[in-house]
Amino acid sequence: MERTFIMIKPDGVQRGLVGDVIKRFEQKGFTLAGMKFMSVSQELAEQHYGVHKERPFFGSLIEFITSGPVVAMVWQGDGVVASSRLLIGATNPLTADPGTIRGDYGVNVGRNLIHGSDAIETAQTEIALWFGDDLVEWMPTVTPWIYE
């Protein structure tokens, strides 16, 4: 089963959208394999966003992601990386399609509610960084009704 890393950012937590986001992933048919409600350390934030280190917004990105609690999750299912990117919507909420998380709830690109891995390789790296091997192996009873 393919896995992806999803994080509800501090703005999504503060706005009380955690349940709505989880519900969308569950209704899509994906399985939750790990979840943490946590504060993000400076070190973890810098590792996670290291690809943006040379960009001018890096400092404000780190400041924001460490400003309040986040919900870090691992979801699994067939095609979960690509499908979750569609569920999340465009990075800029103003251009995100209605029906997506950012399209329905987002207003500003700097407060776009959620992070999702952009590729299988990125997901593997992010899951290792945030969870290591601390994931739950299980199969919901509904699985045969979702997958052939």
PDB file of C-alpha atoms in Angstrom:
ATOM      1  CA  MET A   1       0.000   0.000   0.000  1.00  0.00           C
ATOM      2  CA  GLU A   2       1.294   3.424  -0.925  1.00  0.00           C
ATOM      3  CA  ARG A   3       1.702   5.949   1.907  1.00  0.00           C
ATOM      4  CA  THR A   4       1.809   9.726   2.120  1.00  0.00           C
ATOM      5  CA  PHE A   5       2.582  12.344   4.747  1.00  0.00           C
ATOM      6  CA  ILE A   6      -0.119  14.915   5.507  1.00  0.00           C
ATOM      7  CA  MET A   7       0.202  17.756   8.002  1.00  0.00           C
ATOM      8  CA  ILE A   8      -2.553  20.071   9.152  1.00  0.00           C
ATOM      9  CA  LYS A   9      -0.675  23.301   9.752  1.00  0.00           C
ATOM     10  CA  PRO A  10      -1.150  25.646  12.736  1.00  0.00           C
ATOM     11  CA  ASP A  11      -3.812  27.702  10.931  1.00  0.00           C
ATOM     12  CA  GLY A  12      -5.906  24.595  10.236  1.00  0.00           C
ATOM     13  CA  VAL A  13      -5.592  23.477  13.858  1.00  0.00           C
ATOM     14  CA  GLN A  14      -6.445  26.944  15.213  1.00  0.00           C
ATOM     15  CA  ARG A  15      -9.494  27.163  12.936  1.00  0.00           C
ATOM     16  CA  GLY A  16     -10.845  23.812  14.143  1.00  0.00           C
ATOM     17  CA  LEU A  17     -10.579  22.051  10.776  1.00  0.00           C
ATOM     18  CA  VAL A  18      -8.802  18.877  11.946  1.00  0.00           C
ATOM     19  CA  GLY A  19     -11.954  16.749  11.989  1.00  0.00           C
ATOM     20  CA  ASP A  20     -13.088  17.977   8.575  1.00  0.00           C
ATOM     21  CA  VAL A  21      -9.717  17.162   7.019  1.00  0.00           C
ATOM     22  CA  ILE A  22      -9.584  13.692   8.565  1.00  0.00           C
ATOM     23  CA  LYS A  23     -13.156  13.035   7.449  1.00  0.00           C
ATOM     24  CA  ARG A  24     -12.283  13.813   3.815  1.00  0.00           C
ATOM     25  CA  PHE A  25      -9.414  11.331   3.817  1.00  0.00           C
ATOM     26  CA  GLU A  26     -11.531   8.668   5.506  1.00  0.00           C
ATOM     27  CA  GLN A  27     -14.450   9.206   3.135  1.00  0.00           C
ATOM     28  CA  LYS A  28     -12.088   8.874   0.185  1.00  0.00           C
ATOM     29  CA  GLY A  29     -11.272   5.388   1.466  1.00  0.00           C
ATOM     30  CA  PHE A  30      -7.754   5.932   2.780  1.00  0.00           C
ATOM     31  CA  THR A  31      -6.480   4.332   5.973  1.00  0.00           C
ATOM     32  CA  LEU A  32      -4.812   6.258   8.778  1.00  0.00           C
ATOM     33  CA  ALA A  33      -1.492   4.629   9.715  1.00  0.00           C
ATOM     34  CA  GLY A  34      -0.121   7.274  12.084  1.00  0.00           C
ATOM     35  CA  MET A  35      -1.106  10.553  13.708  1.00  0.00           C
ATOM     36  CA  LYS A  36       0.561  12.982  16.108  1.00  0.00           C
ATOM     37  CA  PHE A  37      -0.716  16.224  17.630  1.00  0.00           C
ATOM     38  CA  MET A  38       2.499  18.083  18.296  1.00  0.00           C
ATOM     39  CA  SER A  39       4.545  21.236  18.435  1.00  0.00           C
ATOM     40  CA  VAL A  40       7.188  21.388  15.723  1.00  0.00           C
ATOM     41  CA  SER A  41      10.745  22.103  16.856  1.00  0.00           C
ATOM     42  CA  GLN A  42      12.954  24.540  14.976  1.00  0.00           C
ATOM     43  CA  GLU A  43      15.218  21.645  13.995  1.00  0.00           C
ATOM     44  CA  LEU A  44      12.395  19.480  12.626  1.00  0.00           C
ATOM     45  CA  ALA A  45      10.928  22.439  10.730  1.00  0.00           C
ATOM     46  CA  GLU A  46      14.288  23.225   9.125  1.00  0.00           C
ATOM     47  CA  GLN A  47      14.777  19.584   8.140  1.00  0.00           C
ATOM     48  CA  HIS A  48      11.269  19.307   6.710  1.00  0.00           C
ATOM     49  CA  TYR A  49      11.506  22.527   4.682  1.00  0.00           C
ATOM     50  CA  GLY A  50      15.218  22.193   3.901  1.00  0.00           C
ATOM     51  CA  VAL A  51      14.532  22.240   0.156  1.00  0.00           C
ATOM     52  CA  HIS A  52      13.441  25.894   0.565  1.00  0.00           C
ATOM     53  CA  LYS A  53      16.485  26.964   2.627  1.00  0.00           C
ATOM     54  CA  GLU A  54      17.806  29.415   0.018  1.00  0.00           C
ATOM     55  CA  ARG A  55      14.424  30.980  -0.725  1.00  0.00           C
ATOM     56  CA  PRO A  56      13.491  34.346   0.771  1.00  0.00           C
ATOM     57  CA  PHE A  57      10.377  32.972   2.504  1.00  0.00           C
ATOM     58  CA  PHE A  58      12.258  30.213   4.395  1.00  0.00           C
ATOM     59  CA  GLY A  59      12.467  32.142   7.684  1.00  0.00           C
ATOM     60  CA  SER A  60       8.798  33.060   7.741  1.00  0.00           C
ATOM     61  CA  LEU A  61       7.854  29.491   6.788  1.00  0.00           C
ATOM     62  CA  ILE A  62       9.815  28.111   9.747  1.00  0.00           C
ATOM     63  CA  GLU A  63       8.389  30.769  12.064  1.00  0.00           C
ATOM     64  CA  PHE A  64       4.846  29.912  11.004  1.00  0.00           C
ATOM     65  CA  ILE A  65       5.093  26.117  11.212  1.00  0.00           C
ATOM     66  CA  THR A  66       6.577  26.384  14.723  1.00  0.00           C
ATOM     67  CA  SER A  67       4.003  28.974  15.887  1.00  0.00           C
ATOM     68  CA  GLY A  68       1.398  26.479  17.093  1.00  0.00           C
ATOM     69  CA  PRO A  69       0.514  22.807  17.158  1.00  0.00           C
ATOM     70  CA  VAL A  70       0.140  20.725  14.002  1.00  0.00           C
ATOM     71  CA  VAL A  71      -1.430  17.353  13.265  1.00  0.00           C
ATOM     72  CA  ALA A  72       1.050  15.121  11.446  1.00  0.00           C
ATOM     73  CA  MET A  73      -0.453  12.063   9.753  1.00  0.00           C
ATOM     74  CA  VAL A  74       0.390   9.132   7.527  1.00  0.00           C
ATOM     75  CA  TRP A  75      -2.368   7.923   5.220  1.00  0.00           C
ATOM     76  CA  GLN A  76      -2.222   4.846   3.023  1.00  0.00           C
ATOM     77  CA  GLY A  77      -4.091   3.500   0.032  1.00  0.00           C
ATOM     78  CA  ASP A  78      -3.815   2.946  -3.701  1.00  0.00           C
ATOM     79  CA  GLY A  79      -2.559   6.114  -5.364  1.00  0.00           C
ATOM     80  CA  VAL A  80      -2.748   8.027  -2.080  1.00  0.00           C
ATOM     81  CA  VAL A  81       0.020  10.520  -2.949  1.00  0.00           C
ATOM     82  CA  ALA A  82      -1.551  11.794  -6.176  1.00  0.00           C
ATOM     83  CA  SER A  83      -5.094  11.507  -4.865  1.00  0.00           C
ATOM     84  CA  SER A  84      -4.334  13.441  -1.684  1.00  0.00           C
ATOM     85  CA  ARG A  85      -2.806  16.252  -3.752  1.00  0.00           C
ATOM     86  CA  LEU A  86      -6.149  16.495  -5.558  1.00  0.00           C
ATOM     87  CA  LEU A  87      -8.049  16.473  -2.237  1.00  0.00           C
ATOM     88  CA  ILE A  88      -5.795  19.237  -0.896  1.00  0.00           C
ATOM     89  CA  GLY A  89      -5.962  21.529  -3.934  1.00  0.00           C
ATOM     90  CA  ALA A  90      -3.612  24.142  -5.368  1.00  0.00           C
ATOM     91  CA  THR A  91      -1.013  25.752  -3.085  1.00  0.00           C
ATOM     92  CA  ASN A  92      -2.699  29.132  -3.480  1.00  0.00           C
ATOM     93  CA  PRO A  93      -6.202  28.808  -2.009  1.00  0.00           C
ATOM     94  CA  LEU A  94      -7.432  31.593  -4.302  1.00  0.00           C
ATOM     95  CA  THR A  95      -6.807  29.359  -7.317  1.00  0.00           C
ATOM     96  CA  ALA A  96      -7.728  26.040  -5.657  1.00  0.00           C
ATOM     97  CA  ASP A  97     -10.851  24.355  -6.991  1.00  0.00           C
ATOM     98  CA  PRO A  98     -14.016  24.379  -4.895  1.00  0.00           C
ATOM     99  CA  GLY A  99     -14.417  20.992  -3.224  1.00  0.00           C
ATOM    100  CA  THR A 100     -10.733  20.821  -2.297  1.00  0.00           C
ATOM    101  CA  ILE A 101      -9.549  21.493   1.245  1.00  0.00           C
ATOM    102  CA  ARG A 102      -7.735  24.691   0.272  1.00  0.00           C
ATOM    103  CA  GLY A 103     -10.491  25.717  -2.135  1.00  0.00           C
ATOM    104  CA  ASP A 104     -13.165  25.355   0.536  1.00  0.00           C
ATOM    105  CA  TYR A 105     -11.301  26.691   3.567  1.00  0.00           C
ATOM    106  CA  GLY A 106      -8.237  28.648   2.426  1.00  0.00           C
ATOM    107  CA  VAL A 107      -7.884  32.366   1.819  1.00  0.00           C
ATOM    108  CA  ASN A 108      -4.144  33.120   1.700  1.00  0.00           C
ATOM    109  CA  VAL A 109      -1.151  31.250   0.254  1.00  0.00           C
ATOM    110  CA  GLY A 110       0.812  31.853   3.475  1.00  0.00           C
ATOM    111  CA  ARG A 111      -1.982  30.249   5.494  1.00  0.00           C
ATOM    112  CA  ASN A 112      -2.999  27.371   3.254  1.00  0.00           C
ATOM    113  CA  LEU A 113      -3.971  24.938   6.035  1.00  0.00           C
ATOM    114  CA  ILE A 114      -2.304  21.709   4.978  1.00  0.00           C
ATOM    115  CA  HIS A 115       0.831  20.076   3.632  1.00  0.00           C
ATOM    116  CA  GLY A 116       0.882  16.911   1.557  1.00  0.00           C
ATOM    117  CA  SER A 117       3.799  15.018   0.067  1.00  0.00           C
ATOM    118  CA  ASP A 118       4.232  15.774  -3.635  1.00  0.00           C
ATOM    119  CA  ALA A 119       5.730  12.429  -4.712  1.00  0.00           C
ATOM    120  CA  ILE A 120       6.182   8.881  -3.434  1.00  0.00           C
ATOM    121  CA  GLU A 121       9.879   9.501  -2.733  1.00  0.00           C
ATOM    122  CA  THR A 122       9.105  12.722  -0.842  1.00  0.00           C
ATOM    123  CA  ALA A 123       6.444  10.880   1.166  1.00  0.00           C
ATOM    124  CA  GLN A 124       8.944   8.213   2.183  1.00  0.00           C
ATOM    125  CA  THR A 125      11.442  10.854   3.317  1.00  0.00           C
ATOM    126  CA  GLU A 126       8.832  12.890   5.200  1.00  0.00           C
ATOM    127  CA  ILE A 127       7.312   9.822   6.894  1.00  0.00           C
ATOM    128  CA  ALA A 128      10.766   8.712   8.046  1.00  0.00           C
ATOM    129  CA  LEU A 129      11.518  12.214   9.362  1.00  0.00           C
ATOM    130  CA  TRP A 130       8.247  12.672  11.256  1.00  0.00           C
ATOM    131  CA  PHE A 131       7.384   9.084  12.286  1.00  0.00           C
ATOM    132  CA  GLY A 132      10.333   6.758  11.779  1.00  0.00           C
ATOM    133  CA  ASP A 133       8.909   3.251  12.177  1.00  0.00           C
ATOM    134  CA  ASP A 134       6.162   4.330  14.583  1.00  0.00           C
ATOM    135  CA  LEU A 135       3.189   3.443  12.373  1.00  0.00           C
ATOM    136  CA  VAL A 136       0.236   1.130  12.907  1.00  0.00           C
ATOM    137  CA  GLU A 137      -0.221  -1.823  10.565  1.00  0.00           C
ATOM    138  CA  TRP A 138      -3.933  -2.638  10.292  1.00  0.00           C
ATOM    139  CA  MET A 139      -6.667  -3.223   7.760  1.00  0.00           C
ATOM    140  CA  PRO A 140     -10.139  -1.759   8.213  1.00  0.00           C
ATOM    141  CA  THR A 141     -12.973  -4.208   7.691  1.00  0.00           C
ATOM    142  CA  VAL A 142     -14.287  -1.986   4.882  1.00  0.00           C
ATOM    143  CA  THR A 143     -11.131  -2.512   2.760  1.00  0.00           C
ATOM    144  CA  PRO A 144     -12.671  -5.223   0.505  1.00  0.00           C
ATOM    145  CA  TRP A 145     -15.499  -2.782  -0.272  1.00  0.00           C
ATOM    146  CA  ILE A 146     -13.002  -0.179  -1.489  1.00  0.00           C
ATOM    147  CA  TYR A 147     -10.321  -2.198  -3.287  1.00  0.00           C
ATOM    148  CA  GLU A 148     -10.601  -5.091  -5.734  1.00  0.00           C
TER     149      GLU A 148
END
